[in-house]
Short mmCIF file of C-alpha atoms in Angstrom, two decimals:
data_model
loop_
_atom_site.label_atom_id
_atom_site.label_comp_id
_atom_site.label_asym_id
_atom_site.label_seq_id
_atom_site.Cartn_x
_atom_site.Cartn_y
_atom_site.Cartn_z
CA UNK I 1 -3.02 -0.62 3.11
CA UNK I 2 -2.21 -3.80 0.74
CA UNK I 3 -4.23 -6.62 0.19
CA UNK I 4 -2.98 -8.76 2.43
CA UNK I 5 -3.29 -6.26 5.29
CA UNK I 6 -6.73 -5.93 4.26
CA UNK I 7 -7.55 -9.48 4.27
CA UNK I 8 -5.76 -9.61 8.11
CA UNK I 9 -8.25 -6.94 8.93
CA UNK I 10 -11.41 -9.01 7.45
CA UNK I 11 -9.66 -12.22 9.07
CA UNK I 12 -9.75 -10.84 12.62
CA UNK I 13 -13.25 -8.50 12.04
CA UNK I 14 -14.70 -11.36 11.42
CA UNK I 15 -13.16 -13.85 13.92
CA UNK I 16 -13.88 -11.54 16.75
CA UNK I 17 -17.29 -11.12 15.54
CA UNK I 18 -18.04 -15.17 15.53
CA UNK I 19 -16.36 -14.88 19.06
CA UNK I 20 -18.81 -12.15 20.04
CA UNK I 21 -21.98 -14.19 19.14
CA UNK I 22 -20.03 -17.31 20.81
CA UNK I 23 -19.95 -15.41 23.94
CA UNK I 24 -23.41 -13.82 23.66
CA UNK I 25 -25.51 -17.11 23.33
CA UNK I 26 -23.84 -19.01 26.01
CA UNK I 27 -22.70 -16.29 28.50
CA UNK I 28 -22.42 -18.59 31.77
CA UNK I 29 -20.02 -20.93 30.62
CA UNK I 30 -17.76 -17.76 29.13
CA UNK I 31 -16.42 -15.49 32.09
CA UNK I 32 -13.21 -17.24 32.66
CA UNK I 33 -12.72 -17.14 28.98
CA UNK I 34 -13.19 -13.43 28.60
CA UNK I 35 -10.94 -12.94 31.49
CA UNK I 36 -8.37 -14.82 30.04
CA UNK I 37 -8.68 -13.64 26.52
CA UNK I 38 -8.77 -10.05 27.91
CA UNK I 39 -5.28 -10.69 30.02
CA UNK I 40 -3.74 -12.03 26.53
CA UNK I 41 -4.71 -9.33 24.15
CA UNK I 42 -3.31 -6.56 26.92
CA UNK I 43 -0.02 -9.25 26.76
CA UNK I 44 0.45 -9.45 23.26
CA UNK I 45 -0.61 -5.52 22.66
CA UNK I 46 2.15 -4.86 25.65
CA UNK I 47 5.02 -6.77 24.11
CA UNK I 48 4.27 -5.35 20.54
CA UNK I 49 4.27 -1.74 21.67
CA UNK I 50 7.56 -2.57 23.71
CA UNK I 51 9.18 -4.27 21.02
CA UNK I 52 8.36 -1.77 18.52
CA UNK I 53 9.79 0.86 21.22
CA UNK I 54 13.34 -0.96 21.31
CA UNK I 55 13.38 -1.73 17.73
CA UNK I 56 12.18 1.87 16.06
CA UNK I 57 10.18 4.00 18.20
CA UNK I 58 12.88 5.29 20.41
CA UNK I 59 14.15 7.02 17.54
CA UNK I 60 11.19 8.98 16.50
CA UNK I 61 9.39 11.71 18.61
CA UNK I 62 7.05 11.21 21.12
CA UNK I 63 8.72 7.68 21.50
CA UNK I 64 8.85 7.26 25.15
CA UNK I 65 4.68 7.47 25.20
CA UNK I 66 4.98 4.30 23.13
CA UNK I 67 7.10 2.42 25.66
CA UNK I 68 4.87 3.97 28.72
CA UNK I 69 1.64 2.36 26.76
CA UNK I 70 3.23 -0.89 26.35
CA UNK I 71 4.36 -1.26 30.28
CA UNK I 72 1.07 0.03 31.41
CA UNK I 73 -0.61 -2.38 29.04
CA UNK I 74 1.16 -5.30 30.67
CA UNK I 75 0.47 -3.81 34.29
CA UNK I 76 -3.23 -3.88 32.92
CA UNK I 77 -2.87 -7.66 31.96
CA UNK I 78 -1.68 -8.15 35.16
CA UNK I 79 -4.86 -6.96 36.31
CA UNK I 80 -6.85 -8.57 34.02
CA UNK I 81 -5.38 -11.90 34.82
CA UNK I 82 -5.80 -11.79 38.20
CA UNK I 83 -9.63 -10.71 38.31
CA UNK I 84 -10.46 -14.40 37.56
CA UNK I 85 -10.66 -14.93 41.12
CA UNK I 86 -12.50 -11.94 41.92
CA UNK I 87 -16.19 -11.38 41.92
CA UNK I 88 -18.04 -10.64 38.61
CA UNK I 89 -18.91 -6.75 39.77
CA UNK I 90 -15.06 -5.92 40.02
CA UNK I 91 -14.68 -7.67 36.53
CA UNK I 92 -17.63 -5.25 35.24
CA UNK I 93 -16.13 -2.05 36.66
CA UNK I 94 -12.90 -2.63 35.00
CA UNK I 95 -15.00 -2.75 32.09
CA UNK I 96 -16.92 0.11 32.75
CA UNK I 97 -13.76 2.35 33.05
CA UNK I 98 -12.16 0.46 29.75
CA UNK I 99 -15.28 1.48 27.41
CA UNK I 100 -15.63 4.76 29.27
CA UNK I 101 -12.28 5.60 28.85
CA UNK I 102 -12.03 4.23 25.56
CA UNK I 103 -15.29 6.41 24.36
CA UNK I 104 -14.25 9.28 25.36
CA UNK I 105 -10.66 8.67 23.69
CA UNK I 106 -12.39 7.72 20.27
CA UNK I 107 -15.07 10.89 20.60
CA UNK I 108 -11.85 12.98 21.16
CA UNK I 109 -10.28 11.28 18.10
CA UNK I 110 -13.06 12.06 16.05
CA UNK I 111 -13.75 15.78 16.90
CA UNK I 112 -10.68 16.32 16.40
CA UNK I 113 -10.44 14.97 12.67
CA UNK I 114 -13.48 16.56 12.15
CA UNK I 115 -11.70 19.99 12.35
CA UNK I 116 -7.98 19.40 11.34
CA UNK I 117 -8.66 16.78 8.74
CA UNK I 118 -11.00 16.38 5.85
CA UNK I 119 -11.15 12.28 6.48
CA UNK I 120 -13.56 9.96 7.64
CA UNK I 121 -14.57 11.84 11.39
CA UNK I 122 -18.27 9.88 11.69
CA UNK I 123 -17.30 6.08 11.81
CA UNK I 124 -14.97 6.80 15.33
CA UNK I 125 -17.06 9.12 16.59
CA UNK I 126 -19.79 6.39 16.40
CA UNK I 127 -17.52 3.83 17.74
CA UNK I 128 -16.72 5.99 20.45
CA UNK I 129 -20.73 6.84 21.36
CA UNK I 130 -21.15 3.34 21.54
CA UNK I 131 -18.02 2.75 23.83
CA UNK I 132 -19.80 5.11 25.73
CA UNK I 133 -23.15 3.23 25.99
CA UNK I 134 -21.73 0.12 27.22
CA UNK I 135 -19.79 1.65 29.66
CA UNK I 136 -23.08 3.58 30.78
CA UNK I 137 -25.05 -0.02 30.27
CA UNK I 138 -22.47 -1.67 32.65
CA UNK I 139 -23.14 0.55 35.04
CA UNK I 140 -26.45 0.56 35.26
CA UNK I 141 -26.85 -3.45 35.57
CA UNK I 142 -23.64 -3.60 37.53
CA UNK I 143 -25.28 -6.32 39.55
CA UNK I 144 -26.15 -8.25 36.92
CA UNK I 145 -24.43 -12.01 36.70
CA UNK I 146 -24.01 -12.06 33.31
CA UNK I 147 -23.74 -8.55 32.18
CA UNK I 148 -19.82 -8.38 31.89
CA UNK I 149 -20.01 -11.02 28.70
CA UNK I 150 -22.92 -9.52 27.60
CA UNK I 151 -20.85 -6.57 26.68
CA UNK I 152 -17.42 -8.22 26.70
CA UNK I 153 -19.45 -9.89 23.23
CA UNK I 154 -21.47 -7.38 22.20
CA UNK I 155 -18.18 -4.79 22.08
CA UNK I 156 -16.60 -7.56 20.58
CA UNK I 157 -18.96 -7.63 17.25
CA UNK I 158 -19.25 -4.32 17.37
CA UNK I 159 -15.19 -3.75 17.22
CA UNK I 160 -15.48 -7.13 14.19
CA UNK I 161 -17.77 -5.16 12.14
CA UNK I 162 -15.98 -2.26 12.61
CA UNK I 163 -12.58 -3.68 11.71
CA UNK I 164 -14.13 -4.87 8.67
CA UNK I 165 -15.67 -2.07 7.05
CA UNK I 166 -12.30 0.05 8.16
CA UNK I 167 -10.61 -2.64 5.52
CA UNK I 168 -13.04 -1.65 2.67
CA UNK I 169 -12.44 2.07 3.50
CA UNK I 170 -9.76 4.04 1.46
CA UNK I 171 -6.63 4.69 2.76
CA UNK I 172 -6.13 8.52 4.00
CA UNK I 173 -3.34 10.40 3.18
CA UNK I 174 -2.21 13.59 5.58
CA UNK I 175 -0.99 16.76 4.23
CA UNK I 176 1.69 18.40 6.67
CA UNK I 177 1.61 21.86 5.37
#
């Protein structure tokens, strides 16, 4: 990773972290907001992962899974967007299977570099235990008003702190033997 990549990384840890404590001290006023910020990242993350499909990916192998992620990604922003108009407990359980999902995917991750890779295994398995205890907090105050930016923000530091001390960490190299 270069510098500037680096400082992109401490940019955005650290913009989605002041947008985490935005969201945590005034979380009436923010639903619509996370809803609609939700619906654009899943855009944006869509059309990359489709562009980069067209432009390189269908070349290399295992391709196609990059083009499936981007369209399902955009079917999810669909989603997203349209939840504005739903009420706040459907919001929360797409946000309980999101950080479920996403927990489990990271503790995965992590196990697995644990055993095929001497690199840094503890800082994703931690990010995915604590995907997994929001999900589990959401559903246990599913009722809540408020809950759903509660953890929208509190993910959100979580993922700003994270992203910056991944840009102090030294890049990994992989051996293919």
């Amino acid at each position: 990773m270069n510098s500037f990549q680096r400082f992109k990384k401490i940019l955005a840890g650290c913009l989605m972290f002041l947008s985490g404590v935005v969201f945590f001290l005034y979380p009436d006023n923010a639903y619509i907001i996370v809803a609609i910020i939700l619906a654009v990242a899943l855009v944006i993350k869509g059309i990359q992962d489709i562009y980069f499909y067209f432009s390189y990916a269908r070349y290399m192998v295992g391709g196609k899974m990059i083009l499936f992620q981007g369209v399902i990604l955009l079917d999810f922003a669909i989603l997203a967007g349209s939840l504005t108009h739903l009420p706040q407990p459907m919001v929360l359980v797409y946000l309980i299977i999101a950080h479920l999902f996403s927990g489990v995917v990271e503790v995965l991750r992590a196990l697995e570099a644990k055993n095929e890779v001497n690199g840094p295994w503890k800082l994703k398995f931690c990010h995915g235990i604590i995907d997994l205890l929001l999900g589990l907090i959401c559903l246990v105050m599913i009722w809540h008003p408020t809950i759903p930016v509660i953890v929208f923000s509190i993910g959100l530091m979580y993922s700003g702190v994270m992203r910056v001390i991944e840009a102090f960490q030294k890049t990994t190299f992989i051996l293919i033997k």
